[in-house]
Short mmCIF file of C-alpha atoms and ligand atoms in Angstrom, two decimals:
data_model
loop_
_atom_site.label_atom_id
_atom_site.label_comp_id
_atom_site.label_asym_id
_atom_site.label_seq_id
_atom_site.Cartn_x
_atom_site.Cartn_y
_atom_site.Cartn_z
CA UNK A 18 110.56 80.46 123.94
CA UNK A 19 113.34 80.67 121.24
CA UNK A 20 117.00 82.82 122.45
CA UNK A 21 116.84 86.39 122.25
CA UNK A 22 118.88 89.48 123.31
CA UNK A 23 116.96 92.34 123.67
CA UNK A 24 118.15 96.12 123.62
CA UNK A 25 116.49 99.39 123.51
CA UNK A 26 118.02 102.42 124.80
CA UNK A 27 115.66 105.57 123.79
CA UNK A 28 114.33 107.38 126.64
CA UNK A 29 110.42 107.93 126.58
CA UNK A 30 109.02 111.22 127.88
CA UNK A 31 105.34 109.98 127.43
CA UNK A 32 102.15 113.01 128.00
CA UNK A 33 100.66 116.01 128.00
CA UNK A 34 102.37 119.23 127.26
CA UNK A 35 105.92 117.38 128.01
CA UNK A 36 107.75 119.22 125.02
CA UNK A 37 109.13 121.73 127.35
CA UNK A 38 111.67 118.35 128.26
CA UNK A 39 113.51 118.69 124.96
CA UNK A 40 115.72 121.74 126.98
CA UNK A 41 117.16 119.13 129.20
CA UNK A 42 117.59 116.48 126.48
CA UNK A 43 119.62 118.13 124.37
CA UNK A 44 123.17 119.38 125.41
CA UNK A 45 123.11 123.25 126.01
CA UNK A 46 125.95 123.95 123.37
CA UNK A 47 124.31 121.64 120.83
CA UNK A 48 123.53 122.97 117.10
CA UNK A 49 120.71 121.67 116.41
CA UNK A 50 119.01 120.48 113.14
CA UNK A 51 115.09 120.14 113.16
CA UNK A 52 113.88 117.93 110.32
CA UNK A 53 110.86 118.19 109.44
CA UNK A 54 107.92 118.00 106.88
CA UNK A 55 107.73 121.44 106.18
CA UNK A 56 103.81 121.45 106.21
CA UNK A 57 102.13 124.96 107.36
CA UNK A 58 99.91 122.48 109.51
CA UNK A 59 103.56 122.39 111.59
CA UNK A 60 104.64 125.60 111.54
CA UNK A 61 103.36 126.39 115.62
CA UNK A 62 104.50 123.18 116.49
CA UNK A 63 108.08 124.07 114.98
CA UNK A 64 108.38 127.48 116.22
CA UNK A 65 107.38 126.11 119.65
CA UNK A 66 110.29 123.68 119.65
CA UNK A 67 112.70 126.48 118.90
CA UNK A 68 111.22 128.36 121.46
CA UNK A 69 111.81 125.18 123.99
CA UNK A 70 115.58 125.53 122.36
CA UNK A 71 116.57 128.45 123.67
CA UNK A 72 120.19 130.15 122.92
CA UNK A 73 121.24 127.19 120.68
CA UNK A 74 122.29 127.28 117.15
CA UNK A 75 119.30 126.38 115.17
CA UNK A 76 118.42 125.25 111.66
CA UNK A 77 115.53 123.63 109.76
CA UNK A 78 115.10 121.39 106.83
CA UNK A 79 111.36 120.68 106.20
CA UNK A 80 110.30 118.70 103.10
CA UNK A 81 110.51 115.40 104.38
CA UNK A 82 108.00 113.64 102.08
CA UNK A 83 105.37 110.05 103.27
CA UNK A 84 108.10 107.37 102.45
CA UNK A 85 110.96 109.98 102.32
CA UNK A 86 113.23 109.95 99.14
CA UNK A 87 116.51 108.89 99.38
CA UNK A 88 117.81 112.36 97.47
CA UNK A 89 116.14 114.30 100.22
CA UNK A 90 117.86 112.49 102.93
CA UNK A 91 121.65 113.44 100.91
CA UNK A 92 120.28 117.01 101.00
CA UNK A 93 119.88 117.57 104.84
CA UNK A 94 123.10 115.39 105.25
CA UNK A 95 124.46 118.22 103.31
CA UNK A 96 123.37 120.86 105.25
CA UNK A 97 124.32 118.78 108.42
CA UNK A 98 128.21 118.37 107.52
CA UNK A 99 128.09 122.25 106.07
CA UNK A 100 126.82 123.86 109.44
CA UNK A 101 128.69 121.18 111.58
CA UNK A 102 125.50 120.15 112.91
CA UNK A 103 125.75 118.06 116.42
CA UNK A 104 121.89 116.99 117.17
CA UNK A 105 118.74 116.07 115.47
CA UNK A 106 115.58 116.62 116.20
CA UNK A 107 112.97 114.85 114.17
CA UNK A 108 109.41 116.47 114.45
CA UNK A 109 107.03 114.01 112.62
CA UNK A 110 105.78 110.33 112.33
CA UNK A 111 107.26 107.56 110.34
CA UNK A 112 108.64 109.37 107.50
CA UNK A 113 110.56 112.28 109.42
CA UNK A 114 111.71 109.93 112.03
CA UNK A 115 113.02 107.24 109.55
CA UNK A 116 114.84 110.09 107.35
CA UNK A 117 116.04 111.64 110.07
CA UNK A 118 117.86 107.90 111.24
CA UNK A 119 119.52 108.12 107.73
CA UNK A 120 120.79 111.50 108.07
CA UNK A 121 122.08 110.70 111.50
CA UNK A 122 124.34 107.64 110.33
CA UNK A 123 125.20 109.99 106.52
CA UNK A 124 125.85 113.51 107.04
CA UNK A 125 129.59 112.17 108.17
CA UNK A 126 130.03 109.83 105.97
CA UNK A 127 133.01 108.98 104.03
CA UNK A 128 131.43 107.47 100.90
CA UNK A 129 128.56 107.42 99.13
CA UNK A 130 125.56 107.28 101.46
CA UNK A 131 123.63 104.09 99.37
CA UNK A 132 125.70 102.58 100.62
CA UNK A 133 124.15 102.48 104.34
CA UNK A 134 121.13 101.00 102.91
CA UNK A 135 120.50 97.46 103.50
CA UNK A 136 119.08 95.71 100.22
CA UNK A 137 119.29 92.33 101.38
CA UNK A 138 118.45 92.41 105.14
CA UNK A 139 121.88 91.89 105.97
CA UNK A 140 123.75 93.92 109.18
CA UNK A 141 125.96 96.84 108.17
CA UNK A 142 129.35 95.61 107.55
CA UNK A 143 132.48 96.66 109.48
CA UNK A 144 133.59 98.22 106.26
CA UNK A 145 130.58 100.47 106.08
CA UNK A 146 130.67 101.48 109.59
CA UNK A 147 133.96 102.49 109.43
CA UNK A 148 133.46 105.18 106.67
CA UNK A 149 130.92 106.69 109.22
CA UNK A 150 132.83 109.41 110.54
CA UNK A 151 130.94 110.27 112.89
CA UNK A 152 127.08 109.73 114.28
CA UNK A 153 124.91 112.69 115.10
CA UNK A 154 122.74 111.95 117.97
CA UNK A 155 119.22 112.61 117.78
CA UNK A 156 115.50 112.76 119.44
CA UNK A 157 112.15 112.81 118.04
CA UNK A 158 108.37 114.62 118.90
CA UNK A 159 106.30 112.21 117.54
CA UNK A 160 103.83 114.10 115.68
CA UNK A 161 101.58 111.01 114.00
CA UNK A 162 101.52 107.42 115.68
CA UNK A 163 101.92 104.67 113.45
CA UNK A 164 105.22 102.65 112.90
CA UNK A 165 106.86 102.85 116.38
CA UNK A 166 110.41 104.63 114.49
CA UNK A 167 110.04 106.64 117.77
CA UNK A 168 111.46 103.48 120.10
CA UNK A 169 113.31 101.17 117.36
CA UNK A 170 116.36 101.10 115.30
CA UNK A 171 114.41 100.62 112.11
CA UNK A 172 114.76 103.28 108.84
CA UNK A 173 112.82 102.70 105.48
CA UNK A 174 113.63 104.76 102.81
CA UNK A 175 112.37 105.29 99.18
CA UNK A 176 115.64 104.66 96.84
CA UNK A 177 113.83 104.36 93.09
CA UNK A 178 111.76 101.43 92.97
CA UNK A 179 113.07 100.02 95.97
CA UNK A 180 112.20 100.43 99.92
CA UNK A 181 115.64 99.38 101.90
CA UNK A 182 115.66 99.06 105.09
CA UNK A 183 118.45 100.27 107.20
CA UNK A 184 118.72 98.85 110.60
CA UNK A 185 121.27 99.08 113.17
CA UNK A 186 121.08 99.90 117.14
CA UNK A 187 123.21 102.97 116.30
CA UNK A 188 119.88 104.35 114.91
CA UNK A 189 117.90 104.13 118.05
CA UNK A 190 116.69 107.51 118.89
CA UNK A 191 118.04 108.94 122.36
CA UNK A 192 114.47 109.87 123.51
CA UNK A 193 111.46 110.76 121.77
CA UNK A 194 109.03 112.61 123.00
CA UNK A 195 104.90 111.67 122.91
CA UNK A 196 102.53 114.03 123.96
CA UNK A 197 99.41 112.45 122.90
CA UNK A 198 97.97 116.52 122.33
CA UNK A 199 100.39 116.68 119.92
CA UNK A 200 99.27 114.19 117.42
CA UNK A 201 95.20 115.77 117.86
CA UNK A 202 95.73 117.81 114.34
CA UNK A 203 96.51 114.47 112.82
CA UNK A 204 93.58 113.99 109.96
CA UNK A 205 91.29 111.06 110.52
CA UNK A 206 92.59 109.07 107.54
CA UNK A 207 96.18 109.23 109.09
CA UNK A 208 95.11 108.31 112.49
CA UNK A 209 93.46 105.31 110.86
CA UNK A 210 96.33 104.44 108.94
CA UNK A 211 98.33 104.28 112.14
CA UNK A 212 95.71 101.95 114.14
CA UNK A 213 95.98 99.63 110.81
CA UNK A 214 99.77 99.80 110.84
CA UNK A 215 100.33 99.41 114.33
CA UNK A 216 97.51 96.29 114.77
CA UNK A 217 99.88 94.36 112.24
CA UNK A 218 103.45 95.30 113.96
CA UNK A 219 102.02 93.23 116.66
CA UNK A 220 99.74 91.00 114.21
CA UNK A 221 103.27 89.91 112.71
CA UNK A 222 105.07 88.91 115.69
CA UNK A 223 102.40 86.72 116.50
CA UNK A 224 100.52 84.87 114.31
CA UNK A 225 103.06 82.05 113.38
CA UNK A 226 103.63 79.27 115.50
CA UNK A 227 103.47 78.85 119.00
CA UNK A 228 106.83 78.66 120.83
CA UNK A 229 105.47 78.53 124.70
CA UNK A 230 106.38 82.53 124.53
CA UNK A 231 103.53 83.26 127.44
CA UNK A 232 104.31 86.86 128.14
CA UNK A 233 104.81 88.04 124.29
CA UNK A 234 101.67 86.14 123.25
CA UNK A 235 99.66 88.03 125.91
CA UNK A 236 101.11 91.59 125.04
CA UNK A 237 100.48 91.22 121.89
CA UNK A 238 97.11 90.47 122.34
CA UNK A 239 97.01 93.20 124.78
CA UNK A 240 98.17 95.64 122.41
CA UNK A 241 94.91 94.31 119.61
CA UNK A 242 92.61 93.77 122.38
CA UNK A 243 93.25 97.79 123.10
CA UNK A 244 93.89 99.27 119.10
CA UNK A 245 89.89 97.42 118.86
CA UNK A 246 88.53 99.47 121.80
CA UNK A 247 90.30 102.61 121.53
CA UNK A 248 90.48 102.64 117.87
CA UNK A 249 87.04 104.02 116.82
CA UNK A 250 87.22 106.09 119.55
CA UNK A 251 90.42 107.82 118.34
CA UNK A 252 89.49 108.72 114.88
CA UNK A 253 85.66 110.09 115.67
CA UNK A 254 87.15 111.88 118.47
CA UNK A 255 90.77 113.30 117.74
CA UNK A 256 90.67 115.03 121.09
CA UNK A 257 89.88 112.60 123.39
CA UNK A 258 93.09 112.57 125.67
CA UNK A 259 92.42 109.03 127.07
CA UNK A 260 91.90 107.15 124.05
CA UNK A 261 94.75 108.79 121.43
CA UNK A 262 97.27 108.36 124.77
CA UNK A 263 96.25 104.75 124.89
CA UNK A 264 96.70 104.61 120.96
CA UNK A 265 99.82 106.02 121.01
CA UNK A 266 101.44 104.06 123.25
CA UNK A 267 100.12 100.93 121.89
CA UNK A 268 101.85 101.92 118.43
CA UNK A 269 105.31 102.04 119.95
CA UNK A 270 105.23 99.30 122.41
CA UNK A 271 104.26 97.31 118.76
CA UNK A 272 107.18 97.73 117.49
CA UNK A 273 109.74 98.59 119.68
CA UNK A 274 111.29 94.80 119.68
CA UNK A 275 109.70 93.92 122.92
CA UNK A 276 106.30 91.87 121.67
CA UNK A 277 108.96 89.96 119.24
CA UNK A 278 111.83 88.55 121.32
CA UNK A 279 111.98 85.41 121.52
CA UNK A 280 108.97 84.42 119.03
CA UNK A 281 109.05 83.80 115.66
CA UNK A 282 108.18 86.56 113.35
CA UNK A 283 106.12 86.90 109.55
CA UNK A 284 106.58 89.93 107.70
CA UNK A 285 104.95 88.76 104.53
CA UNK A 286 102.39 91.30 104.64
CA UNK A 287 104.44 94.33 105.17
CA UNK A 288 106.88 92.98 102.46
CA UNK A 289 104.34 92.49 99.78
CA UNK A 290 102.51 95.96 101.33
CA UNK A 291 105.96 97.78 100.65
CA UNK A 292 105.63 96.77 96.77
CA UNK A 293 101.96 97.97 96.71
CA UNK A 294 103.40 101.58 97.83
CA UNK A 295 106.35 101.51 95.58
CA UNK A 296 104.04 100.55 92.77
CA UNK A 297 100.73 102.35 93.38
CA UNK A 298 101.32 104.79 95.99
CA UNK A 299 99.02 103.62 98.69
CA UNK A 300 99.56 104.69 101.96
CA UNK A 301 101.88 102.31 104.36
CA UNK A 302 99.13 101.50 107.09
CA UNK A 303 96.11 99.99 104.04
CA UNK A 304 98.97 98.73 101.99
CA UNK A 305 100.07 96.08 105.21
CA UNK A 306 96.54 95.93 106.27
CA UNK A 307 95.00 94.74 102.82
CA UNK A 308 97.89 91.89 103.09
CA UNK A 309 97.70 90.99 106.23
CA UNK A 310 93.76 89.61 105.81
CA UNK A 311 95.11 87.26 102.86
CA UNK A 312 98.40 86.35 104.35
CA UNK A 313 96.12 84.90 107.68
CA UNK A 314 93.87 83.02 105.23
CA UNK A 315 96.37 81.29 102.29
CA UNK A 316 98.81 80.54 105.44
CA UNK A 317 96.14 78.67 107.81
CA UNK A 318 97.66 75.46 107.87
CA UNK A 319 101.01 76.32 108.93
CA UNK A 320 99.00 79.58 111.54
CA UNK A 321 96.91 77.19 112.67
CA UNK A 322 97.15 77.13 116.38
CA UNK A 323 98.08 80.53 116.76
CA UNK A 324 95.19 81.51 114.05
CA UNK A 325 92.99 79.91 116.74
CA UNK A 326 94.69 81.88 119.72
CA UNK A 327 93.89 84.93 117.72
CA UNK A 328 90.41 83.90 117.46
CA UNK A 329 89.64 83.08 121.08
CA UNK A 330 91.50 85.69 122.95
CA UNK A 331 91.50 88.59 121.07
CA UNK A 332 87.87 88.12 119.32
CA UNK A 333 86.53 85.85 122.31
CA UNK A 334 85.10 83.55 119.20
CA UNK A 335 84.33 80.17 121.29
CA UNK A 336 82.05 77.83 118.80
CA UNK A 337 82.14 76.82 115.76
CA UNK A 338 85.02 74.49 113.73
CA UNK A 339 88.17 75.19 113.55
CA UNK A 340 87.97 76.65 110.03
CA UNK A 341 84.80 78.53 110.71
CA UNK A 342 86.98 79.85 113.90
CA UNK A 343 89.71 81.30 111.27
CA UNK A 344 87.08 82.26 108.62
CA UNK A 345 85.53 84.28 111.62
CA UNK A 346 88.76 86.06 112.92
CA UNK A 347 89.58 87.12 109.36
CA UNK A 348 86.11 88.66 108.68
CA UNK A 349 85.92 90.39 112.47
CA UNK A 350 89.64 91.47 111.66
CA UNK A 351 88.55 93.19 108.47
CA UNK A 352 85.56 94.68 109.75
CA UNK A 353 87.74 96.48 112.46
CA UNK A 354 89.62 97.84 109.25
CA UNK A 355 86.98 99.26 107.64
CA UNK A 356 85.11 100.42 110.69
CA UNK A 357 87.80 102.89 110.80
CA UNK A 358 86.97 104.24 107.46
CA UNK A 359 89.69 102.43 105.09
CA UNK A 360 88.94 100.42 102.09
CA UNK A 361 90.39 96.76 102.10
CA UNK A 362 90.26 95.53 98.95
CA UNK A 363 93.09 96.16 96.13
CA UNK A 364 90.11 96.81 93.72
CA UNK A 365 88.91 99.45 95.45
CA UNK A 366 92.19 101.32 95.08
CA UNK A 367 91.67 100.37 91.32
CA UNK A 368 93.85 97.35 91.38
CA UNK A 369 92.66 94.38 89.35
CA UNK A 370 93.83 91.04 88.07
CA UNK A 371 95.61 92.34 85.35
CA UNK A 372 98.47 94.20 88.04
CA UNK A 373 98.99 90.74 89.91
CA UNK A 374 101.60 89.71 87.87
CA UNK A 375 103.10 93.64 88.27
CA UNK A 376 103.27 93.13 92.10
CA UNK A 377 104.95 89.25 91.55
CA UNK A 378 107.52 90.92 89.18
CA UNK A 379 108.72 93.33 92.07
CA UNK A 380 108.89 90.82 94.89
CA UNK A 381 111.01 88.75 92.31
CA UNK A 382 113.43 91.61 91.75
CA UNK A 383 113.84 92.16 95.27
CA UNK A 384 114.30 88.47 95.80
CA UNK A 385 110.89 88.52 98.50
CA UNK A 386 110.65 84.72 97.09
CA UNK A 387 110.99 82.32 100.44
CA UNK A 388 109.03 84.54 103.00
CA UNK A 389 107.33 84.19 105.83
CA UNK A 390 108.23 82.18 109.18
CA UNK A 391 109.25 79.41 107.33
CA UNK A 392 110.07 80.12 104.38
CA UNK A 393 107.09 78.99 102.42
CA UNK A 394 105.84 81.99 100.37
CA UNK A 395 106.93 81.48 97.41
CA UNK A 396 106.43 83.72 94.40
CA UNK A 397 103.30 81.11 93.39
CA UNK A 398 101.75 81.73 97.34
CA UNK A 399 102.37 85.24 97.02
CA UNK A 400 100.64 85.49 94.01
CA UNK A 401 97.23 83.62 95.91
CA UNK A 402 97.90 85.49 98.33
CA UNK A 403 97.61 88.77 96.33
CA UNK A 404 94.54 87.36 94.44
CA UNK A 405 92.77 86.72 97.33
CA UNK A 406 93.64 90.87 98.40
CA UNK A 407 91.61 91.81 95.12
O1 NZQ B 506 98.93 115.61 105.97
P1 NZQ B 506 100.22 115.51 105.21
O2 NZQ B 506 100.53 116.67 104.39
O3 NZQ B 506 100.30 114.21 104.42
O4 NZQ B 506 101.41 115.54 106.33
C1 NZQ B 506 101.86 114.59 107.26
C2 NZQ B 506 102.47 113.40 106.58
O5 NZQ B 506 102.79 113.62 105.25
C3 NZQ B 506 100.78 114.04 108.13
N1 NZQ B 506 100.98 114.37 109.55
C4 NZQ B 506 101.87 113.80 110.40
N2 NZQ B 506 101.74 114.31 111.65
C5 NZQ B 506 100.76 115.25 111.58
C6 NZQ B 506 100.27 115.28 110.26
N3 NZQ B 506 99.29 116.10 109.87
C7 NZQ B 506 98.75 116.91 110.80
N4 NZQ B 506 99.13 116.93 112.10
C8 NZQ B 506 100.15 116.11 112.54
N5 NZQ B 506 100.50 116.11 113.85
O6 NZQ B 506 100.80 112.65 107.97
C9 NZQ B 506 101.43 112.30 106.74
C10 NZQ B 506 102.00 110.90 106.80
O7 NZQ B 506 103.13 110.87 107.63
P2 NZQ B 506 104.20 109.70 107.58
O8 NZQ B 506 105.32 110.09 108.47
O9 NZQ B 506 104.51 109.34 106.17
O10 NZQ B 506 103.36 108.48 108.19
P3 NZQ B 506 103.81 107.23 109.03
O11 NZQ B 506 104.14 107.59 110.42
O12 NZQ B 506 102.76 106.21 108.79
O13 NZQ B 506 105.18 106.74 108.34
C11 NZQ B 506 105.19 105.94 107.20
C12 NZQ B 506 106.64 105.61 106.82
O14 NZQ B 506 107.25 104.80 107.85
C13 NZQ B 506 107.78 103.59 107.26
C14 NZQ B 506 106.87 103.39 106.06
O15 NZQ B 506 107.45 102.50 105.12
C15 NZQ B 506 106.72 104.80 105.54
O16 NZQ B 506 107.85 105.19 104.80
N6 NZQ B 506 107.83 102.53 108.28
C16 NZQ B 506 108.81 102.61 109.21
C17 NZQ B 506 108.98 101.64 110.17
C18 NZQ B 506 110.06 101.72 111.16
N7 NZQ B 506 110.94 102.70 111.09
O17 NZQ B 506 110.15 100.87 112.05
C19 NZQ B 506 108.12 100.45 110.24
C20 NZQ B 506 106.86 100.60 109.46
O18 NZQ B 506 106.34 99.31 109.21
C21 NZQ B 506 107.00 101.37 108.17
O19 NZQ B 506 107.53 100.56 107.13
ZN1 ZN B 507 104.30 99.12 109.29
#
């Protein structure tokens, strides 16, 4: 097992009708911000949280778009700093929670907020930290499970062509809450999205190399073993208490840093997924999906043993070479995919050849050109590995 420090302070108020919690949570003298898509689908889940709130002070800003916008952010840290806002609430999945992370660390700060964005995976420096004035505190109602926001100090935001990540234990939430009921008005193609997304948080952490990490290997494989049975389940039946409260706490144990201490970690196919939203809009959960299949495939060699892991234990696949073993895992792997309804191949989002080199270009500019857990994905494998997506 390699050294790790692990840290996660957000409180979890997990289950059914458990909103009426956010009272206690939040200081009785708070003013209160709720952020917010600003969907009509939202409204009676909103006016029930400022029900919860009582006496306090509160405002809304809705319009959170999927993959919020950087200018959006700077508006509700206006409104923050103006009405001397002291707590955040973030009603929503991914996109709400990450914004709201932003606005938390910007609405006090003392420069321009780009500058809190992390282009280059690099740690906020000291400098940067201290022009934030101050740091609102905030919670979350997870609305849509997916990306695990609601347990990790991880913020993506859209900034032009680019997707920065900010990230930075000040942006751990201080609880979120997940009542499984909650997320039932989700539409199937979203719930899918967020069984996709959240099979390759824990997809990523794992297949690489093995490192004698017992425990992570087996809750990873835990958390696939239980997104396969639960997942169809899920999206043909939204209401079905057992299997969305099974779902949803599989998404945020993916990615709440737990399944990747100590183990080495491949992010190839959310980096090169990233570009394929920045450049053609797909949705976050198909865009990492659609990679991940290649990324298993061009990578074998260097996957091997834990390709072969992921073949016995989580799809039980016993005979058969090693390479029919991997072939085998890939296809069962896709077919999970699309059993939930999701197309998996670039051209069926109308993606050909001829954008390959579009996709290359980006990861360039970003400087995505040594990824993976060793380094080896070059611009050349990413480009196989994108061909092989088509
Ligand atoms: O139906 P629409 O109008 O599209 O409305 C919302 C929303 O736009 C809908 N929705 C959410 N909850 C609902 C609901 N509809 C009905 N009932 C409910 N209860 O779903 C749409 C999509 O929501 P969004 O928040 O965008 O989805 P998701 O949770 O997948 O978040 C995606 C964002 O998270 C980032 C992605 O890059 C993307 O920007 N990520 C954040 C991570 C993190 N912080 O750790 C890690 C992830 O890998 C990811 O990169
Ligand atoms: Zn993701």
């Amino acid at each position: 097992m390699l050294n790790f420090e692990f840290y996660n302070p957000t409180r979890i108020v997990f289950g059914k009708y458990t909103l009426d919690n956010l009272d206690k949570l939040i200081p009785a003298k708070a003013n209160v911000l709720i952020v917010s898509y600003g969907i009509k689908e939202m409204s009676g889940l909103i006016d029930r949280v400022k029900t919860v709130l009582g006496d306090r002070k509160v405002l809304e800003f809705g319009g959170i778009e999927p993959n919020p916008h950087y200018e959006t952010c700077v508006k509700a840290m206006e409104l923050a700093r103006n009405e001397n806002i002291d707590y955040l609430v973030a009603v929503g999945g991914g996109s709400v929670i990450d914004a709201t992370k932003f606005i938390s660390l910007g609405s006090n700060y003392d420069g321009d907020p780009a500058e809190l964005l992390q282009f280059d995976g690099a740690p906020l420096s000291s400098e940067v930290i201290n022009k934030i004035k101050k740091i609102v505190p905030f919670g979350t109602v997870l609305t849509l499970a997916a990306t695990g926001s609601e347990m990790n100090d991880g913020s993506v935001i859209t900034y032009g062509k680019m997707k920065p990540l900010i990230q930075d234990e000040n942006i751990f939430p201080r609880f979120s809450i997940l009542d499984p009921t909650i997320t039932f008005t989700v539409p199937k193609k979203q719930v899918a999205n967020g069984l996709i997304d959240s099979f390759v948080h824990a997809a990523e952490q794992y297949i690489t190399y093995p490192v004698d990490a017992r425990i992570q290997d087996r809750m990873a494989e835990g958390i696939m073993q239980t997104l396969i049975e639960v997942g169809p389940t899920t999206v043909a039946e939204p209401e079905n208490y057992d299997a969305r409260a099974n779902f949803v706490w599989c998404s945020t144990l993916a990615l709440n840093r737990l399944i990747g201490a100590g183990v080495p970690q491949d992010w190839t196919a959310h980096l090169i997924g990233l570009e394929l939203t920045v450049l053609f809009g797909i949705d976050h959960g198909p865009s990492v999906g659609i990679m991940l299949l290649p990324v298993m495939d061009v990578l074998r060699e260097q996957k091997r043993a834990k390709l072969l892991q992921y073949a016995e234990r989580v799809w039980h696949i016993e005979s058969g070479s090693e390479d029919e073993k991997i072939d085998l895992a890939i296809q069962k792997t896709r077919e999970f995919f699309e059993s939930l309804g999701v197309k998996m191949r670039l051209s069926e989002y109308g993606i050909g050849a001829d954008r390959a080199q579009d996709i290359v270009d980006l990861l360039k500019e970003h400087k995505y050109t040594a990824m993976s857990e060793n380094g080896s994905v070059t611009l050349e494998v990413s480009r196989k590995i994108i061909e092989k997506a088509l």
